[in-house]
Amino acid sequence: MPTLTVMSQNIQYGSDVRRWAGLVDVVRAVAPQLLLFQEADHLTDPGQADAARRALGMELFVAPARSGRPVSVAWDPAHLRVEDIETRYAAELHHGYAAARIAPWGLTAALPAPLIAVSAHLIPYSAQQAAVEAQILAARVYRHGGIGLIGGDINHPTATDPEIDWERVKPYNRSARCERRQNPGDPWVSNRIVGRTLRDADLTDVAAHLADDRQDPTLRRATGRHGGLRVDQVHTTPALTPAAIDYQVVEHDHSDHLAVVATFDLARVDGTRLYDFT
């Protein structure tokens, strides 16, 4: 079975024509079949969305978001067929979400259930609230049999990454992403509730999984330019995790986030790890 390439990118500043053109070039160079965008503000304009479809050579859906900073999902219709994009609980998440249900067809033809791909952007202002959002997304990604992924700007520390230098982080972000301190002089410690919530839903952090498997800590490199945290992440369900064969961070200067790309050999999907959603 051919491989599936999934790319996630926060496109902050996408309304800047030059930056957006640069991002389009980055996407076209990677040539993913599935693309997850966050902070797709300018794509809420129908004309801009149509122009993006033409520039990317992909179908595109922009989800609702009460923040006005939505996520989107794009896919190559020559390889993937999207049956539905669920946003049922989008109003309960600060930036909303989009859960694409990809039919067993084309690249995914041999899968025993649909592939669910969730474009996510968790709230940056509270680790506790982001953990609640993560719980909602965990339920959505298992919704149609349990072959799925959550990708996007998770905004908070992972379950297992090393501590960063929190003194480099802006005070409001540090307050949102660290444990409460007993005294002002105490060291800052990551609040890992979001990463642990995803882990406790039996979701696997692809970068960490492959970093440990290959003994390559560079796969855990930071994706956010301000503070050095790996905020952009891809998490997979137990059925999809064995199919994760590659992961990379893509350098560019067109956003304050780097892109992350995960590659899956769908022949390795574990059909014994499906779930009946109840």
Short mmCIF file of C-alpha atoms in Angstrom, two decimals:
data_model
loop_
_atom_site.label_atom_id
_atom_site.label_comp_id
_atom_site.label_asym_id
_atom_site.label_seq_id
_atom_site.Cartn_x
_atom_site.Cartn_y
_atom_site.Cartn_z
CA MET A 1 0.00 0.00 0.00
CA PRO A 2 1.41 3.46 -0.83
CA THR A 3 2.45 5.82 1.93
CA LEU A 4 0.36 8.69 3.23
CA THR A 5 2.09 11.99 4.02
CA VAL A 6 0.41 14.28 6.55
CA MET A 7 1.62 17.84 7.10
CA SER A 8 0.57 20.21 9.89
CA GLN A 9 1.30 23.93 9.86
CA ASN A 10 0.19 26.90 11.92
CA ILE A 11 -0.13 29.61 9.27
CA GLN A 12 -0.14 32.65 11.52
CA TYR A 13 0.42 35.74 9.35
CA GLY A 14 -1.22 33.90 6.44
CA SER A 15 -2.91 37.16 5.43
CA ASP A 16 0.55 38.50 4.59
CA VAL A 17 0.73 37.86 0.85
CA ARG A 18 4.46 37.20 0.75
CA ARG A 19 4.43 34.87 3.76
CA TRP A 20 1.44 32.97 2.41
CA ALA A 21 3.11 32.52 -0.98
CA GLY A 22 6.16 31.16 0.83
CA LEU A 23 4.04 28.72 2.80
CA VAL A 24 2.37 27.50 -0.39
CA ASP A 25 5.83 26.81 -1.83
CA VAL A 26 6.75 24.84 1.32
CA VAL A 27 3.58 22.75 1.07
CA ARG A 28 4.08 22.06 -2.61
CA ALA A 29 7.68 20.97 -1.94
CA VAL A 30 6.52 18.49 0.72
CA ALA A 31 3.55 17.39 -1.44
CA PRO A 32 1.39 15.95 1.35
CA GLN A 33 -1.83 14.15 0.53
CA LEU A 34 -3.34 15.51 3.75
CA LEU A 35 -2.73 19.00 5.13
CA LEU A 36 -3.79 20.37 8.51
CA PHE A 37 -3.70 24.17 8.96
CA GLN A 38 -4.17 26.21 12.13
CA GLU A 39 -4.86 29.95 12.45
CA ALA A 40 -6.33 29.93 8.95
CA ASP A 41 -7.95 33.33 9.50
CA HIS A 42 -7.65 34.63 5.96
CA LEU A 43 -9.15 31.45 4.52
CA THR A 44 -12.54 32.31 6.03
CA ASP A 45 -12.89 34.64 3.05
CA PRO A 46 -14.41 32.53 0.25
CA GLY A 47 -12.27 34.19 -2.40
CA GLN A 48 -9.09 33.54 -0.44
CA ALA A 49 -10.15 29.94 0.17
CA ASP A 50 -10.76 29.38 -3.55
CA ALA A 51 -7.38 30.89 -4.36
CA ALA A 52 -5.77 28.57 -1.79
CA ARG A 53 -7.42 25.54 -3.37
CA ARG A 54 -6.00 26.49 -6.75
CA ALA A 55 -2.54 27.31 -5.37
CA LEU A 56 -2.29 24.10 -3.35
CA GLY A 57 -4.02 21.84 -5.87
CA MET A 58 -6.12 20.47 -3.02
CA GLU A 59 -9.65 20.50 -1.69
CA LEU A 60 -10.03 22.67 1.41
CA PHE A 61 -12.42 22.95 4.34
CA VAL A 62 -12.30 25.74 6.94
CA ALA A 63 -13.93 24.92 10.27
CA PRO A 64 -15.91 27.32 12.49
CA ALA A 65 -14.15 28.79 15.53
CA ARG A 66 -15.49 31.14 18.18
CA SER A 67 -12.05 32.73 18.42
CA GLY A 68 -12.19 33.74 14.76
CA ARG A 69 -8.92 31.83 14.23
CA PRO A 70 -10.06 28.56 12.68
CA VAL A 71 -8.37 25.35 11.68
CA SER A 72 -8.71 23.81 8.26
CA VAL A 73 -8.19 20.50 6.48
CA ALA A 74 -6.98 20.14 2.90
CA TRP A 75 -6.59 16.94 0.89
CA ASP A 76 -5.51 15.74 -2.51
CA PRO A 77 -8.69 14.44 -4.19
CA ALA A 78 -6.64 12.25 -6.52
CA HIS A 79 -5.64 10.12 -3.52
CA LEU A 80 -8.17 10.69 -0.73
CA ARG A 81 -11.94 10.88 -0.54
CA VAL A 82 -13.36 12.78 2.42
CA GLU A 83 -16.81 11.50 3.38
CA ASP A 84 -17.51 14.08 6.06
CA ILE A 85 -15.85 16.72 8.22
CA GLU A 86 -17.27 16.81 11.71
CA THR A 87 -17.27 20.03 13.75
CA ARG A 88 -20.11 19.07 16.11
CA TYR A 89 -18.42 20.32 19.29
CA ALA A 90 -16.41 23.14 17.72
CA ALA A 91 -18.18 25.77 19.82
CA GLU A 92 -16.82 24.10 22.97
CA LEU A 93 -13.20 24.60 21.89
CA HIS A 94 -11.56 28.02 21.76
CA HIS A 95 -10.22 27.53 18.23
CA GLY A 96 -12.63 24.80 17.15
CA TYR A 97 -11.52 21.65 15.35
CA ALA A 98 -12.14 19.69 12.15
CA ALA A 99 -12.37 15.89 12.13
CA ALA A 100 -12.16 14.63 8.55
CA ARG A 101 -13.53 11.14 7.89
CA ILE A 102 -11.54 9.72 5.00
CA ALA A 103 -13.16 6.82 3.17
CA PRO A 104 -11.41 3.53 2.38
CA TRP A 105 -10.56 4.60 -1.20
CA GLY A 106 -7.40 5.51 -3.09
CA LEU A 107 -4.43 5.47 -0.70
CA THR A 108 -6.68 4.27 2.11
CA ALA A 109 -8.57 1.65 0.05
CA ALA A 110 -7.46 -1.37 2.07
CA LEU A 111 -8.18 0.09 5.50
CA PRO A 112 -10.78 -1.80 7.57
CA ALA A 113 -12.39 1.45 8.73
CA PRO A 114 -12.29 5.15 7.79
CA LEU A 115 -9.23 7.17 8.65
CA ILE A 116 -10.07 10.08 10.97
CA ALA A 117 -7.77 13.11 10.77
CA VAL A 118 -8.35 15.88 13.32
CA SER A 119 -6.91 19.34 12.73
CA ALA A 120 -6.46 20.79 16.21
CA HIS A 121 -5.44 24.04 17.85
CA LEU A 122 -5.77 23.86 21.62
CA ILE A 123 -6.33 26.97 23.70
CA PRO A 124 -2.99 28.57 24.65
CA TYR A 125 -4.16 30.35 27.79
CA SER A 126 -4.77 27.44 30.17
CA ALA A 127 -3.26 23.97 30.33
CA GLN A 128 -6.28 22.78 32.32
CA GLN A 129 -8.74 24.02 29.71
CA ALA A 130 -6.59 22.67 26.89
CA ALA A 131 -6.66 19.25 28.59
CA VAL A 132 -10.47 19.33 28.51
CA GLU A 133 -10.31 20.20 24.81
CA ALA A 134 -7.89 17.31 24.30
CA GLN A 135 -10.38 14.94 25.93
CA ILE A 136 -13.05 16.02 23.45
CA LEU A 137 -10.71 15.50 20.50
CA ALA A 138 -9.64 12.11 21.80
CA ALA A 139 -13.26 10.99 21.67
CA ARG A 140 -13.71 12.36 18.13
CA VAL A 141 -10.62 10.61 16.74
CA TYR A 142 -11.93 7.21 17.86
CA ARG A 143 -15.42 7.92 16.54
CA HIS A 144 -15.46 5.66 13.45
CA GLY A 145 -13.46 2.56 14.32
CA GLY A 146 -10.28 3.90 15.84
CA ILE A 147 -7.88 4.52 12.93
CA GLY A 148 -6.96 8.14 13.39
CA LEU A 149 -4.65 11.00 14.19
CA ILE A 150 -4.77 14.38 15.87
CA GLY A 151 -2.36 16.91 14.40
CA GLY A 152 -1.81 20.58 14.96
CA ASP A 153 -0.80 23.31 17.35
CA ILE A 154 -1.22 21.58 20.72
CA ASN A 155 0.33 24.63 22.44
CA HIS A 156 1.42 22.78 25.61
CA PRO A 157 4.25 20.53 26.80
CA THR A 158 4.24 16.90 25.78
CA ALA A 159 4.17 14.02 28.23
CA THR A 160 7.86 13.18 27.87
CA ASP A 161 9.97 15.95 26.31
CA PRO A 162 12.87 17.36 28.36
CA GLU A 163 12.32 20.61 30.25
CA ILE A 164 13.04 23.75 28.28
CA ASP A 165 14.53 26.99 29.61
CA TRP A 166 11.30 28.61 30.80
CA GLU A 167 13.12 31.86 31.56
CA ARG A 168 13.18 32.42 27.79
CA VAL A 169 9.39 32.19 27.58
CA LYS A 170 7.08 35.18 27.85
CA PRO A 171 5.44 35.46 31.28
CA TYR A 172 1.87 34.88 30.09
CA ASN A 173 2.85 31.74 28.18
CA ARG A 174 4.92 30.50 31.11
CA SER A 175 1.98 30.98 33.46
CA ALA A 176 -0.31 29.03 31.11
CA ARG A 177 2.08 26.14 30.47
CA CYS A 178 3.84 25.56 33.79
CA GLU A 179 2.86 24.16 37.16
CA ARG A 180 2.01 26.64 39.88
CA ARG A 181 5.00 27.50 42.08
CA GLN A 182 4.92 27.69 45.88
CA ASN A 183 7.37 30.62 45.96
CA PRO A 184 8.45 33.24 43.39
CA GLY A 185 12.03 31.93 43.31
CA ASP A 186 11.13 28.31 42.66
CA PRO A 187 12.11 26.80 39.30
CA TRP A 188 9.55 26.60 36.53
CA VAL A 189 8.28 23.10 35.75
CA SER A 190 6.22 22.07 32.72
CA ASN A 191 2.54 21.41 33.24
CA ARG A 192 2.17 18.15 31.34
CA ILE A 193 -1.56 17.67 31.81
CA VAL A 194 -2.29 18.01 28.08
CA GLY A 195 0.38 15.55 26.99
CA ARG A 196 -0.64 13.10 29.70
CA THR A 197 -4.31 13.44 28.77
CA LEU A 198 -3.53 12.48 25.19
CA ARG A 199 -1.27 9.64 26.36
CA ASP A 200 -3.96 8.35 28.74
CA ALA A 201 -6.34 8.16 25.77
CA ASP A 202 -3.85 5.63 24.31
CA LEU A 203 -2.67 8.19 21.77
CA THR A 204 0.98 8.11 20.73
CA ASP A 205 3.12 11.19 20.17
CA VAL A 206 4.67 10.27 16.81
CA ALA A 207 7.80 12.42 17.15
CA ALA A 208 8.59 11.04 20.60
CA HIS A 209 7.79 7.48 19.52
CA LEU A 210 10.17 7.58 16.56
CA ALA A 211 12.79 9.56 18.50
CA ASP A 212 12.91 6.81 21.12
CA ASP A 213 12.77 4.00 18.57
CA ARG A 214 15.62 5.47 16.53
CA GLN A 215 17.48 6.99 19.48
CA ASP A 216 17.31 10.31 17.66
CA PRO A 217 16.47 13.16 20.06
CA THR A 218 16.49 15.69 17.21
CA LEU A 219 12.98 14.51 16.30
CA ARG A 220 11.85 16.22 19.51
CA ARG A 221 13.16 19.60 18.36
CA ALA A 222 11.15 22.74 19.03
CA THR A 223 8.61 23.91 16.48
CA GLY A 224 7.66 27.23 18.10
CA ARG A 225 10.12 30.05 17.53
CA HIS A 226 9.25 31.91 20.75
CA GLY A 227 10.48 29.91 23.71
CA GLY A 228 11.65 26.65 22.21
CA LEU A 229 8.67 24.39 22.93
CA ARG A 230 7.56 21.55 20.65
CA VAL A 231 4.00 22.80 20.37
CA ASP A 232 3.20 21.31 16.96
CA GLN A 233 2.49 17.61 17.38
CA VAL A 234 0.92 14.54 15.75
CA HIS A 235 -0.75 11.90 17.92
CA THR A 236 -2.03 8.56 16.63
CA THR A 237 -4.47 5.92 17.80
CA PRO A 238 -3.18 2.38 18.58
CA ALA A 239 -4.32 1.10 15.18
CA LEU A 240 -2.40 3.78 13.26
CA THR A 241 0.74 3.99 15.40
CA PRO A 242 2.51 0.97 13.81
CA ALA A 243 2.08 2.66 10.42
CA ALA A 244 4.13 5.72 11.44
CA ILE A 245 7.39 5.27 9.56
CA ASP A 246 8.83 8.78 9.38
CA TYR A 247 8.60 12.23 10.92
CA GLN A 248 10.35 15.50 10.16
CA VAL A 249 10.31 19.16 11.07
CA VAL A 250 10.41 21.46 8.05
CA GLU A 251 12.37 24.70 8.41
CA HIS A 252 11.08 27.90 6.82
CA ASP A 253 10.67 31.60 7.59
CA HIS A 254 7.00 32.11 6.69
CA SER A 255 5.36 31.61 10.11
CA ASP A 256 6.31 31.66 13.78
CA HIS A 257 5.79 27.88 13.70
CA LEU A 258 7.74 25.29 11.76
CA ALA A 259 5.88 22.58 9.86
CA VAL A 260 5.73 18.97 11.01
CA VAL A 261 5.32 16.06 8.60
CA ALA A 262 4.43 12.47 9.46
CA THR A 263 4.55 9.62 6.96
CA PHE A 264 2.49 6.44 7.29
CA ASP A 265 2.75 3.06 5.60
CA LEU A 266 -0.92 2.17 5.72
CA ALA A 267 -0.16 -1.52 5.13
CA ARG A 268 1.05 -1.53 8.74
CA VAL A 269 -2.26 -0.40 10.26
CA ASP A 270 -3.19 -2.79 13.06
CA GLY A 271 -6.69 -4.00 12.25
CA THR A 272 -6.90 -5.80 15.60
CA ARG A 273 -6.92 -2.45 17.43
CA LEU A 274 -10.27 -1.18 16.15
CA TYR A 275 -12.93 0.11 18.55
CA ASP A 276 -16.70 0.16 18.58
CA PHE A 277 -17.62 3.70 19.60
CA THR A 278 -20.31 3.75 22.31
#
